Amino acid sequence: MAARVDEDKCTGCGSCVEVCPVEAIIVEEVATINADECLECGACVDECPNEAISLD
């Protein structure tokens, strides 16, 4: 399953975008992950300073 963003915790800082190896994340006000492109590598989970991203 692709990574998920908790929109209540996400501040839109963009840290996740910088570490995503397949550019599956965009940030407008909050991060959005393209499930079809996500590799489930967990790089964004580890990078998020607000613990707003999880792999379920």
N, CA and C atoms as an extended XYZ file, in Angstrom:
168
Properties=species:S:1:pos:R:3:atomname:S:1:resname:S:1:resid:I:1 pbc="F F F"
N         0.847       -1.184        0.000 N   MET     1
C         0.000        0.000        0.000 CA  MET     1
C         0.888        1.243        0.000 C   MET     1
N         0.496        2.228       -0.747 N   ALA     2
C         1.255        3.468       -0.858 CA  ALA     2
C         1.258        4.241        0.459 C   ALA     2
N         2.231        5.124        0.586 N   ALA     3
C         2.308        5.980        1.766 CA  ALA     3
C         1.062        6.864        1.833 C   ALA     3
N         0.670        7.189        3.060 N   ARG     4
C        -0.503        8.048        3.283 CA  ARG     4
C        -0.089        9.283        4.060 C   ARG     4
N        -0.750       10.393        3.781 N   VAL     5
C        -0.477       11.652        4.464 CA  VAL     5
C        -1.635       11.976        5.407 C   VAL     5
N        -1.290       12.269        6.662 N   ASP     6
C        -2.283       12.761        7.624 CA  ASP     6
C        -2.334       14.276        7.429 C   ASP     6
N        -3.380       14.761        6.777 N   GLU     7
C        -3.475       16.174        6.438 CA  GLU     7
C        -3.542       17.078        7.660 C   GLU     7
N        -3.962       16.541        8.796 N   ASP     8
C        -4.006       17.337       10.019 CA  ASP     8
C        -2.610       17.610       10.565 C   ASP     8
N        -1.658       16.724       10.272 N   LYS     9
C        -0.284       16.881       10.764 CA  LYS     9
C         0.643       17.536        9.748 C   LYS     9
N         0.311       17.430        8.469 N   CYS    10
C         1.176       17.935        7.404 CA  CYS    10
C         1.176       19.459        7.374 C   CYS    10
N         2.381       20.051        7.344 N   THR    11
C         2.514       21.509        7.276 CA  THR    11
C         2.906       21.982        5.880 C   THR    11
N         3.098       21.041        4.949 N   GLY    12
C         3.467       21.410        3.584 CA  GLY    12
C         4.905       21.853        3.449 C   GLY    12
N         5.777       21.363        4.312 N   CYS    13
C         7.178       21.812        4.321 CA  CYS    13
C         7.979       21.361        3.097 C   CYS    13
N         7.578       20.242        2.475 N   GLY    14
C         8.256       19.771        1.269 CA  GLY    14
C         9.423       18.839        1.489 C   GLY    14
N         9.731       18.497        2.716 N   SER    15
C        10.850       17.580        2.984 CA  SER    15
C        10.671       16.246        2.277 C   SER    15
N         9.447       15.779        2.228 N   CYS    16
C         9.154       14.493        1.603 CA  CYS    16
C         9.408       14.527        0.094 C   CYS    16
N         9.102       15.650       -0.525 N   VAL    17
C         9.289       15.801       -1.969 CA  VAL    17
C        10.761       15.648       -2.326 C   VAL    17
N        11.623       16.227       -1.516 N   GLU    18
C        13.059       16.215       -1.777 CA  GLU    18
C        13.663       14.818       -1.735 C   GLU    18
N        13.097       13.909       -0.934 N   VAL    19
C        13.691       12.570       -0.785 CA  VAL    19
C        13.005       11.483       -1.594 C   VAL    19
N        11.868       11.791       -2.207 N   CYS    20
C        11.147       10.773       -2.975 CA  CYS    20
C        11.921       10.431       -4.249 C   CYS    20
N        12.336        9.170       -4.400 N   PRO    21
C        13.160        8.799       -5.556 CA  PRO    21
C        12.402        8.744       -6.880 C   PRO    21
N        11.073        8.741       -6.831 N   VAL    22
C        10.287        8.652       -8.068 CA  VAL    22
C         9.375        9.867       -8.285 C   VAL    22
N         9.583       10.914       -7.493 N   GLU    23
C         8.802       12.145       -7.617 CA  GLU    23
C         7.296       11.888       -7.571 C   GLU    23
N         6.881       11.045       -6.614 N   ALA    24
C         5.471       10.680       -6.472 CA  ALA    24
C         4.706       11.621       -5.544 C   ALA    24
N         5.391       12.653       -5.024 N   ILE    25
C         4.765       13.540       -4.048 CA  ILE    25
C         4.751       14.968       -4.576 C   ILE    25
N         3.607       15.621       -4.427 N   ILE    26
C         3.522       17.046       -4.709 CA  ILE    26
C         2.999       17.732       -3.457 C   ILE    26
N         3.369       18.998       -3.301 N   VAL    27
C         2.885       19.766       -2.158 CA  VAL    27
C         2.211       21.020       -2.684 C   VAL    27
N         0.975       21.182       -2.296 N   GLU    28
C         0.293       22.452       -2.521 CA  GLU    28
C         0.150       23.047       -1.124 C   GLU    28
N        -0.960       22.873       -0.474 N   GLU    29
C        -1.042       23.283        0.933 CA  GLU    29
C        -0.545       22.163        1.832 C   GLU    29
N        -0.816       20.921        1.424 N   VAL    30
C        -0.308       19.737        2.117 CA  VAL    30
C         0.229       18.777        1.068 C   VAL    30
N         0.975       17.788        1.515 N   ALA    31
C         1.540       16.803        0.591 CA  ALA    31
C         0.466       15.860        0.075 C   ALA    31
N         0.615       15.475       -1.177 N   THR    32
C        -0.251       14.483       -1.803 CA  THR    32
C         0.639       13.455       -2.473 C   THR    32
N         0.374       12.182       -2.235 N   ILE    33
C         1.196       11.105       -2.779 CA  ILE    33
C         0.425       10.373       -3.869 C   ILE    33
N         1.046       10.241       -5.027 N   ASN    34
C         0.454        9.507       -6.137 CA  ASN    34
C         0.664        8.012       -5.862 C   ASN    34
N        -0.394        7.324       -5.513 N   ALA    35
C        -0.318        5.907       -5.135 CA  ALA    35
C         0.186        5.020       -6.270 C   ALA    35
N        -0.088        5.399       -7.512 N   ASP    36
C         0.358        4.601       -8.653 CA  ASP    36
C         1.865        4.674       -8.851 C   ASP    36
N         2.490        5.757       -8.407 N   GLU    37
C         3.934        5.934       -8.571 CA  GLU    37
C         4.737        5.566       -7.327 C   GLU    37
N         4.103        5.561       -6.168 N   CYS    38
C         4.796        5.305       -4.902 CA  CYS    38
C         5.415        3.912       -4.875 C   CYS    38
N         6.695        3.848       -4.474 N   LEU    39
C         7.412        2.574       -4.377 CA  LEU    39
C         7.302        1.936       -2.995 C   LEU    39
N         6.677        2.638       -2.071 N   GLU    40
C         6.572        2.170       -0.685 CA  GLU    40
C         7.947        2.002       -0.040 C   GLU    40
N         8.888        2.873       -0.398 N   CYS    41
C        10.257        2.757        0.123 CA  CYS    41
C        10.395        3.305        1.538 C   CYS    41
N         9.500        4.202        1.932 N   GLY    42
C         9.530        4.753        3.281 CA  GLY    42
C        10.443        5.952        3.466 C   GLY    42
N        11.084        6.421        2.411 N   ALA    43
C        11.985        7.569        2.537 CA  ALA    43
C        11.241        8.795        3.068 C   ALA    43
N        10.039        9.007        2.583 N   CYS    44
C         9.253       10.164        3.018 CA  CYS    44
C         8.816       10.026        4.473 C   CYS    44
N         8.526        8.804        4.884 N   VAL    45
C         8.112        8.553        6.268 CA  VAL    45
C         9.224        8.956        7.221 C   VAL    45
N        10.445        8.534        6.894 N   ASP    46
C        11.606        8.842        7.746 CA  ASP    46
C        11.941       10.323        7.743 C   ASP    46
N        11.687       11.012        6.651 N   GLU    47
C        12.071       12.414        6.500 CA  GLU    47
C        11.080       13.405        7.116 C   GLU    47
N         9.824       13.022        7.217 N   CYS    48
C         8.789       13.952        7.674 CA  CYS    48
C         9.014       14.380        9.132 C   CYS    48
N         9.225       15.686        9.358 N   PRO    49
C         9.474       16.156       10.727 CA  PRO    49
C         8.226       16.154       11.605 C   PRO    49
N         7.058       16.018       10.985 N   ASN    50
C         5.799       16.073       11.735 CA  ASN    50
C         5.131       14.711       11.882 C   ASN    50
N         5.801       13.668       11.421 N   GLU    51
C         5.259       12.304       11.464 CA  GLU    51
C         3.881       12.248       10.816 C   GLU    51
N         3.746       12.952        9.684 N   ALA    52
C         2.458       13.046        8.999 CA  ALA    52
C         2.296       11.986        7.922 C   ALA    52
N         3.354       11.212        7.638 N   ILE    53
C         3.285       10.222        6.581 CA  ILE    53
C         3.498        8.836        7.166 C   ILE    53
N         2.699        7.886        6.702 N   SER    54
C         2.822        6.513        7.193 CA  SER    54
C         2.650        5.532        6.054 C   SER    54
N         3.186        4.351        6.239 N   LEU    55
C         2.967        3.236        5.321 CA  LEU    55
C         2.045        2.265        6.016 C   LEU    55
N         0.887        2.010        5.436 N   ASP    56
C        -0.071        1.092        6.072 CA  ASP    56
C        -0.194       -0.179        5.264 C   ASP    56
